[in-house]
Coordinates of C-alpha atoms in Angstrom, one line a residue:
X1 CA 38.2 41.3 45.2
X2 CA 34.6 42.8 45.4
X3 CA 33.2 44.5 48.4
X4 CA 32.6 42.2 51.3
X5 CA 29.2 42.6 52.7
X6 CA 29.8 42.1 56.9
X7 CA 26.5 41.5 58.9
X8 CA 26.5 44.5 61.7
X9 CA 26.5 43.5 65.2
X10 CA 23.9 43.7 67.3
X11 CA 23.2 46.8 69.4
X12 CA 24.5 46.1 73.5
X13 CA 21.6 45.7 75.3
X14 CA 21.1 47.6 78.9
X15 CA 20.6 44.4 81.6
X16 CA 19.7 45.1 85.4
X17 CA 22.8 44.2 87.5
X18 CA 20.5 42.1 89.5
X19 CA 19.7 39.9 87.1
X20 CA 22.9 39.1 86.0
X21 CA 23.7 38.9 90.1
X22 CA 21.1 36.4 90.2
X23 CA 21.9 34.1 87.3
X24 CA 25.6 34.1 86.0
X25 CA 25.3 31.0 85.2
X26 CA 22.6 31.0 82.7
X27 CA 23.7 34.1 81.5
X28 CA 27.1 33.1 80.1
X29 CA 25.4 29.4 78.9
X30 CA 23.2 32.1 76.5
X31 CA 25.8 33.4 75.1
X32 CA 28.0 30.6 74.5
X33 CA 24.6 29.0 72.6
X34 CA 24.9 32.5 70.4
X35 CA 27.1 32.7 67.2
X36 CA 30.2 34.8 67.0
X37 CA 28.5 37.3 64.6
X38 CA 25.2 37.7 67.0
X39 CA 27.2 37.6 70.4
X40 CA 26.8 40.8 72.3
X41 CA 30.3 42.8 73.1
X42 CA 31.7 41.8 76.5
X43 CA 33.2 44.4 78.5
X44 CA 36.7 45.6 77.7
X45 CA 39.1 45.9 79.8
X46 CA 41.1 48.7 78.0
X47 CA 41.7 49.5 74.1
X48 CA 40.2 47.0 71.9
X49 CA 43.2 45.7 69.6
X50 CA 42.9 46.5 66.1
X51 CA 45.2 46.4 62.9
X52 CA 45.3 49.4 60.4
X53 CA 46.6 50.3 57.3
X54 CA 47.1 54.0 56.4
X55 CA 45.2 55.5 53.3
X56 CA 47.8 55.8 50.4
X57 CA 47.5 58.8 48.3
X58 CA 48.4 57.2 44.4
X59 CA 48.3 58.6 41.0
X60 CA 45.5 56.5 39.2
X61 CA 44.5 56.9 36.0
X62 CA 40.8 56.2 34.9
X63 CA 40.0 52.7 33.6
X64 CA 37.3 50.7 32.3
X65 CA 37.4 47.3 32.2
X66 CA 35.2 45.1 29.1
X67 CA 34.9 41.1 28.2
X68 CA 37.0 40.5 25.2
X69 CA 37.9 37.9 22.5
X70 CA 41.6 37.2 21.0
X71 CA 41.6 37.6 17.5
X72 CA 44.4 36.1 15.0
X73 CA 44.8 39.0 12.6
X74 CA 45.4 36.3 9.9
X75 CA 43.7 33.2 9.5
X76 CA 44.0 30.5 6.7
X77 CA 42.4 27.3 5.9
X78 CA 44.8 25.2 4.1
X79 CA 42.9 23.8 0.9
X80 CA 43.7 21.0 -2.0
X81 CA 43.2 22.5 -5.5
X82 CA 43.9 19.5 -7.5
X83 CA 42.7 16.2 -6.5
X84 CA 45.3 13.2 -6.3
X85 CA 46.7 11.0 -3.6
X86 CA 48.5 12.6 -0.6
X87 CA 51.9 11.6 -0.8
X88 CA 53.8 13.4 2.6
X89 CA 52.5 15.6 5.6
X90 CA 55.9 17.6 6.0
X91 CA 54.8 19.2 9.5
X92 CA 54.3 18.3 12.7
X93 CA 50.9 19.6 14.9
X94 CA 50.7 22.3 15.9
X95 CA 54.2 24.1 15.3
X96 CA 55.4 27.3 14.0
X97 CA 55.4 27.6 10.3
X98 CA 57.1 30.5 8.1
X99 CA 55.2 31.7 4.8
X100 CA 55.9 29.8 1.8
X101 CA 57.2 26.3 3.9
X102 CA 55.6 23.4 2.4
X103 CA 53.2 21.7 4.2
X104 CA 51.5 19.1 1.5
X105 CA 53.0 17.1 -1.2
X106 CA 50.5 15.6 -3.8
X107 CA 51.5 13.0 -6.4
X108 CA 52.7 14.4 -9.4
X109 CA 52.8 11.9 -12.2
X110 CA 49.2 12.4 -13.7
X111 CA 50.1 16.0 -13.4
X112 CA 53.4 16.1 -15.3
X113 CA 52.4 14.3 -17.6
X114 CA 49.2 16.6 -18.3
X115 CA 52.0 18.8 -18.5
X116 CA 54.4 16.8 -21.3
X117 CA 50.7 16.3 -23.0
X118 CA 50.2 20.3 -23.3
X119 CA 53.9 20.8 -23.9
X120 CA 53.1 18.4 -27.6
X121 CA 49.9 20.0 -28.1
X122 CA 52.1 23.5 -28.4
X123 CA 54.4 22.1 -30.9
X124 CA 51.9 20.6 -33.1
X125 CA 50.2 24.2 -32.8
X126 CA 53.5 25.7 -34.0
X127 CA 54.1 23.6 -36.8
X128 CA 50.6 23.6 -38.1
X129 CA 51.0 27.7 -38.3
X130 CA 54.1 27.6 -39.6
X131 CA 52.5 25.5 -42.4
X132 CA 49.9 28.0 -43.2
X133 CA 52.1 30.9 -43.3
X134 CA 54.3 29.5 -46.0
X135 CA 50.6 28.5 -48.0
X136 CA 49.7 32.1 -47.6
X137 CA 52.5 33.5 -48.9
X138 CA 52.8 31.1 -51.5
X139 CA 49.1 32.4 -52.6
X140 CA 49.9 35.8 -52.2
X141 CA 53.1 35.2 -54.6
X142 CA 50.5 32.9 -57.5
X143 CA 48.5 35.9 -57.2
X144 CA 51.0 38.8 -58.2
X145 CA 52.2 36.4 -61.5
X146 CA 48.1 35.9 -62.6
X147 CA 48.6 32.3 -61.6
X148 CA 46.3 31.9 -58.4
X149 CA 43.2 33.3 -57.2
X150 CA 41.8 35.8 -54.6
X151 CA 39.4 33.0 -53.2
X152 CA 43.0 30.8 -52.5
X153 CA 45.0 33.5 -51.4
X154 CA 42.1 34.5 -48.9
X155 CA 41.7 31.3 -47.6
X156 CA 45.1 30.8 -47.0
X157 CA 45.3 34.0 -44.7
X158 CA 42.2 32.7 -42.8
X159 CA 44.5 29.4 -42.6
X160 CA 47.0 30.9 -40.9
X161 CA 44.9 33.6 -38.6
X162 CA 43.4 29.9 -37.4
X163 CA 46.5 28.6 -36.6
X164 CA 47.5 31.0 -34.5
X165 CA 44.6 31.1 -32.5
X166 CA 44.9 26.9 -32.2
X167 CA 48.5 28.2 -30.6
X168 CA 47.8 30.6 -28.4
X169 CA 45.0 27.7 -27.1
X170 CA 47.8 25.4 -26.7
X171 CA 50.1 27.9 -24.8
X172 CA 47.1 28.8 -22.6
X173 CA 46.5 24.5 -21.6
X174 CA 50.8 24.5 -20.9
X175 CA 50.4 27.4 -18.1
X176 CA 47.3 25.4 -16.9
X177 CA 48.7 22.4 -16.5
X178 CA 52.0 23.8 -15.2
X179 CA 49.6 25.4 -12.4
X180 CA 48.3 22.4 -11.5
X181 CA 51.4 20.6 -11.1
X182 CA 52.7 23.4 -8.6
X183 CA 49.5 22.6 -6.6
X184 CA 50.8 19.1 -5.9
X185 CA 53.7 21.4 -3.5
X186 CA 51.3 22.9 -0.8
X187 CA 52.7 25.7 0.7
X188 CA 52.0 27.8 4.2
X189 CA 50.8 31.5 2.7
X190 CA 51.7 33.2 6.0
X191 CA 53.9 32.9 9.3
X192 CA 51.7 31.6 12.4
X193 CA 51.1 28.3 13.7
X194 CA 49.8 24.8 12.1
X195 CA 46.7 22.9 13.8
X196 CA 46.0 19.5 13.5
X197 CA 45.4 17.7 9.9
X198 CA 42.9 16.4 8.9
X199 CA 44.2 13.7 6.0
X200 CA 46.9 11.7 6.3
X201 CA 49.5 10.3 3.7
X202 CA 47.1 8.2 1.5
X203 CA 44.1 10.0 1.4
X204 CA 42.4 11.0 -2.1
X205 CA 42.2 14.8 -1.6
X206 CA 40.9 17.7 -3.7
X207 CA 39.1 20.7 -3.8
X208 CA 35.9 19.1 -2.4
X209 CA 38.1 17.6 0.7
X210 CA 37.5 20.5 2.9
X211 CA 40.4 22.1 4.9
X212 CA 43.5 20.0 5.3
X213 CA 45.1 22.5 8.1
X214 CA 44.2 25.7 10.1
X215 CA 47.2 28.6 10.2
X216 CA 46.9 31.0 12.4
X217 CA 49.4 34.0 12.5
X218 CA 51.2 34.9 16.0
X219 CA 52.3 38.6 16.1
X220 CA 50.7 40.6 16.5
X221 CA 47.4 39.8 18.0
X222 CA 43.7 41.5 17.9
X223 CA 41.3 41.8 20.8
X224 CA 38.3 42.9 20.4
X225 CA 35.5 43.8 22.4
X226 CA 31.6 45.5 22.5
X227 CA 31.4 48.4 24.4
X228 CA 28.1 50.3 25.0
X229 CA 27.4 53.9 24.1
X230 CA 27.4 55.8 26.8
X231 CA 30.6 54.4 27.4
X232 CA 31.9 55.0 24.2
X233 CA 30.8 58.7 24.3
X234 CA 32.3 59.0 27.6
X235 CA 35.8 58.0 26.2
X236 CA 35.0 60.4 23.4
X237 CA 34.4 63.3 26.1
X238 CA 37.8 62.4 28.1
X239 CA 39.5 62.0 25.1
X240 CA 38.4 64.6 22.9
X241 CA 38.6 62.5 19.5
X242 CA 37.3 59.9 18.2
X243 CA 39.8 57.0 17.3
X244 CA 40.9 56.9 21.4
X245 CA 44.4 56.1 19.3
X246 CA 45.5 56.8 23.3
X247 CA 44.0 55.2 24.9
X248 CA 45.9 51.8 26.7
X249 CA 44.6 48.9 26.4
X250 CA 45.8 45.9 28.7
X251 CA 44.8 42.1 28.8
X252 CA 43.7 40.6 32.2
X253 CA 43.6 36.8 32.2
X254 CA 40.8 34.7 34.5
X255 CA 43.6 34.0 36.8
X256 CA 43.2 37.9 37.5
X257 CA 47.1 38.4 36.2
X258 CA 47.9 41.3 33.7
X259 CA 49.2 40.8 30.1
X260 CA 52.5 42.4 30.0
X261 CA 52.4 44.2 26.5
X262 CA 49.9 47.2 26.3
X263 CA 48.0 47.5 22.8
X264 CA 46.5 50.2 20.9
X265 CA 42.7 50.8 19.7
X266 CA 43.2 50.5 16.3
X267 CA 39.8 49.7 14.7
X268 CA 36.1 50.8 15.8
X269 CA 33.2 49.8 14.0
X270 CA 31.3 51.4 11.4
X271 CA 27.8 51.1 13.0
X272 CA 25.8 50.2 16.4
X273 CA 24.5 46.5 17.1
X274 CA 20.3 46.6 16.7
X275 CA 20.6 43.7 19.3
X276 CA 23.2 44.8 21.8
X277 CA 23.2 48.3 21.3
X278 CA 27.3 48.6 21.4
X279 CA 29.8 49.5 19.5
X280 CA 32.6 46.7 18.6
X281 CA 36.2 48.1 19.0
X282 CA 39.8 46.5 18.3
X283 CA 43.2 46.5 19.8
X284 CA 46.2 45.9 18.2
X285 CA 48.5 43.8 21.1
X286 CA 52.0 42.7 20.6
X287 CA 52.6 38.7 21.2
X288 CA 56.1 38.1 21.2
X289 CA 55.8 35.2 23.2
X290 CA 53.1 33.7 21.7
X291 CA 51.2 33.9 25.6
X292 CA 47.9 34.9 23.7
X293 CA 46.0 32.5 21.7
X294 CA 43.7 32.9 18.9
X295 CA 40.1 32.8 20.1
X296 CA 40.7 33.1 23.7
X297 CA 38.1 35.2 26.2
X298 CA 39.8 37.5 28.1
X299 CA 38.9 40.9 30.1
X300 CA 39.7 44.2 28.8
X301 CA 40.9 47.4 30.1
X302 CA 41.3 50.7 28.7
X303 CA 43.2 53.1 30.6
X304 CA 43.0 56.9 29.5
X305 CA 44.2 60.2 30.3
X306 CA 46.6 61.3 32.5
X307 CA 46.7 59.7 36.4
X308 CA 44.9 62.0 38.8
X309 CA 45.8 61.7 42.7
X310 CA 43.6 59.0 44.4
X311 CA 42.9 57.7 47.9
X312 CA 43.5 54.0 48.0
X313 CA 42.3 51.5 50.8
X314 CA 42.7 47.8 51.2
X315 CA 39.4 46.1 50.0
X316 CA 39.1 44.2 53.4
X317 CA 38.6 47.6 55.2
X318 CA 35.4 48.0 53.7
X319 CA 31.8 47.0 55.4
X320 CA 28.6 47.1 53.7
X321 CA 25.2 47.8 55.6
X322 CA 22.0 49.0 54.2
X323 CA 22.8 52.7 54.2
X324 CA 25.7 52.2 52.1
X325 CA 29.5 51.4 52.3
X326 CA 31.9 52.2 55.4
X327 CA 35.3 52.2 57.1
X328 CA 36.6 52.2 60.6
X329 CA 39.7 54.7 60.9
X330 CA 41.2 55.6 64.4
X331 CA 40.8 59.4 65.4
X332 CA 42.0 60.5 68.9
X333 CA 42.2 56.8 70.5
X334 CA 38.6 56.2 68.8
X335 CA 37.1 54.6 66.2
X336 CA 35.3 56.7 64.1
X337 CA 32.9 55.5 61.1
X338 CA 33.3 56.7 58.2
X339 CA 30.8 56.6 55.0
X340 CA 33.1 56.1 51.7
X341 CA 32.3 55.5 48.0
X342 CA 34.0 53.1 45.9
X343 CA 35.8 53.6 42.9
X344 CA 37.3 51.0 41.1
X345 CA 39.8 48.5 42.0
X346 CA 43.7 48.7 42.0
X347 CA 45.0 45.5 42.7
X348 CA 44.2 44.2 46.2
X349 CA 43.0 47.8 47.1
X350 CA 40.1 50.0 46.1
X351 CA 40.1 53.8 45.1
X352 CA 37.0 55.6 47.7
X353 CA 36.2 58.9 48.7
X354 CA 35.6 59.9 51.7
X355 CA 38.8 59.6 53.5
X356 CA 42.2 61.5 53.5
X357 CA 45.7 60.1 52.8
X358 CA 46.9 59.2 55.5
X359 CA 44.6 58.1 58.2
X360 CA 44.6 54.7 59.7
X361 CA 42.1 52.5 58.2
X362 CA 41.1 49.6 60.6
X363 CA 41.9 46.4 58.4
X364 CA 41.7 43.6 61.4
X365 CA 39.9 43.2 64.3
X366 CA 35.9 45.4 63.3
X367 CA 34.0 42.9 64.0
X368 CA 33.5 43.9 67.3
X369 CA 34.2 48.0 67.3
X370 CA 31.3 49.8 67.9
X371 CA 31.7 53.8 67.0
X372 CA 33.4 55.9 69.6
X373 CA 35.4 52.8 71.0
X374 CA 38.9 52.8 72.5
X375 CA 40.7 51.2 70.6
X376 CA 45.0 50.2 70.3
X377 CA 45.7 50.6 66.9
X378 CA 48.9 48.6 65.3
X379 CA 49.9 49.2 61.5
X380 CA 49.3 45.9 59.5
X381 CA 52.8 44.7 58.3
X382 CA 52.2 43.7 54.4
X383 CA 48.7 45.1 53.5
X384 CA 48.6 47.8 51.2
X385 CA 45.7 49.6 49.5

């Protein structure tokens, strides 16, 4: 709750008794016509009521507060690498998946038998280089006893070299087309959570398909955010090092509630934005629960150092005018103005100086104090700073 600006009322103006003798009745039809803001202060009789609130003296630590970005630290687009017809989607949108659960199932005929295809190509390769081993030594042998010739025995060898080469081709198309018959089983590669698919059983899908499905992992999660230099050199100052591995960082969603695990700084960039001129920085934040979702805008802020004693006043106390920012507090019967400077926000109150614990802070019932009036001061049951 920000500072609300209050429109000061107007100054009591001095009237002859006479007049007012002389015309009551127009008088009071004036400032009936006036609004409540504008209306001149009546005479009291007695103590203007007001409420109050005393200021609270609390250990607060020093925060500053950023617009950040969830962040899946993992993030996987689930691809076809063989094209066939999709024979089963075995998950359902949007659930949990663990790493290695199978998501996709292609058709696998044309693929095993690629595979049996290979699988023959091998043997012939094998019994082809079996063959030219015996024809070499057989040369070899012809050429001890002076019965064959270097030429034969020479091409024999290169016989045989070839045939092994035409196996090791033939292993080498097996492993390929066993790999390709694995792709038809499409597996999750981490632990997160499935979006939506984007083919259904039936489709012709391969490589050029585009992503089937979108996993995103769960826990932990990053958040990460830009902060500007001079505010990054004044964490550096408080903190004296420059990872601010220390620092807290917690998650405020739009509905103003806090995240309730902390995180930890655990990446800053390498260089300045040109553009921006700030420095991108990353928390590490626990998700258990799965409350934070990948890509979500939320406010951050990084608590440092250890809490230092602050005053702490509700934020409805305070009253803007062009000077500046003020309270009401009750001294001696009276109330006394009293010029404060805001700090940030805790909760529904606001850190100021300018006051000591303590004191009652008028919290109800300023509109129509003026400074140095009597005022009956009762403690506001259920408003804290």
């Amino acid at each position: 709750m920000g500072i609300v600006a209050r429109r000061k009322p107007a100054r009591w103006e001095t009237v002859r008794p006479a007049v007012w003798a002389a015309a009551p009745l127009l008088g009071a039809l004036l400032l009936g016509a006036l609004p409540i803001g504008a209306r001149p202060a009546l005479a009291q009789q007695g103590p203007i009521p007001v409420g109050v609130v005393a200021a609270e003296l609390k250990p607060i630590a020093d925060a500053m507060e950023f617009v950040g970005r969830v962040e899946a630290p993992e993030r996987v687009d689930i691809r076809a690498r063989v094209k066939a017809m999709l024979e089963a989607v075995l998950f359902k949108d949007g659930e949990s998946v663990k790493e290695g659960q199978p998501l996709y199932r292609i058709e696998k005929a044309p693929f095993e038998a690629d595979v049996q295809q290979a699988q023959g190509d091998v043997e012939r390769a094998k019994a082809a280089l079996a063959l030219a081993k015996i024809q070499r030594e057989r040369a070899e042998e012809l050429l001890t006893k002076n019965a064959g010739t270097v030429v034969a025995r020479d091409q024999a060898i290169a016989n045989e070299d070839s045939s092994k080469g035409a196996l090791l081709t033939a292993e080498a198309a097996l492993n390929t087309a066993k790999i390709n018959l694995g792709y038809t089983d499409i597996v999750s590669p981490i632990t997160g959570r499935i979006g939506r698919t984007a083919f259904t059983r039936g489709h012709i899908i391969g490589p050029d398909s585009g992503p089937l499905a979108t996993v995103v992992s769960q826990n932990p999660m990053y958040v990460t955010f830009p902060v500007s230099q001079r505010d990054y050199q004044e964490a550096q100052k408080e903190e004296g090092k420059a990872d601010l591995s220390n620092v807290e960082v917690r998650i405020k969603f739009p509905d103003g509630s806090f995240y309730g695990e902390v995180g930890r700084i655990n990446f800053i960039d390498v260089s300045v934005s040109r553009t921006t001129d700030t420095i991108v920085m990353r928390a590490d934040v626990p998700n258990p629960k799965g409350q934070l979702t990948d890509g979500q805008l939320v406010r951050v802020e990084l608590k440092s150092g250890k809490p230092e004693e602050r005053i702490v006043i509700p934020q409805a106390a305070l009253i803007a005018d062009q000077a500046g920012v003020y309270v009401f507090v009750v001294e001696d019967g009276k109330a006394v103005v009293r010029r404060v400077k805001p700090g940030g926000n805790v909760g529904a109150g606001i850190v100021v100086e300018g006051i000591k614990a303590g004191e009652p802070v008028v919290v109800e019932g300023f509109e129509a104090l003026r400074p140095g009036a009597a005022v009956r001061a009762t403690p506001v049951v259920g408003v804290k700073g």
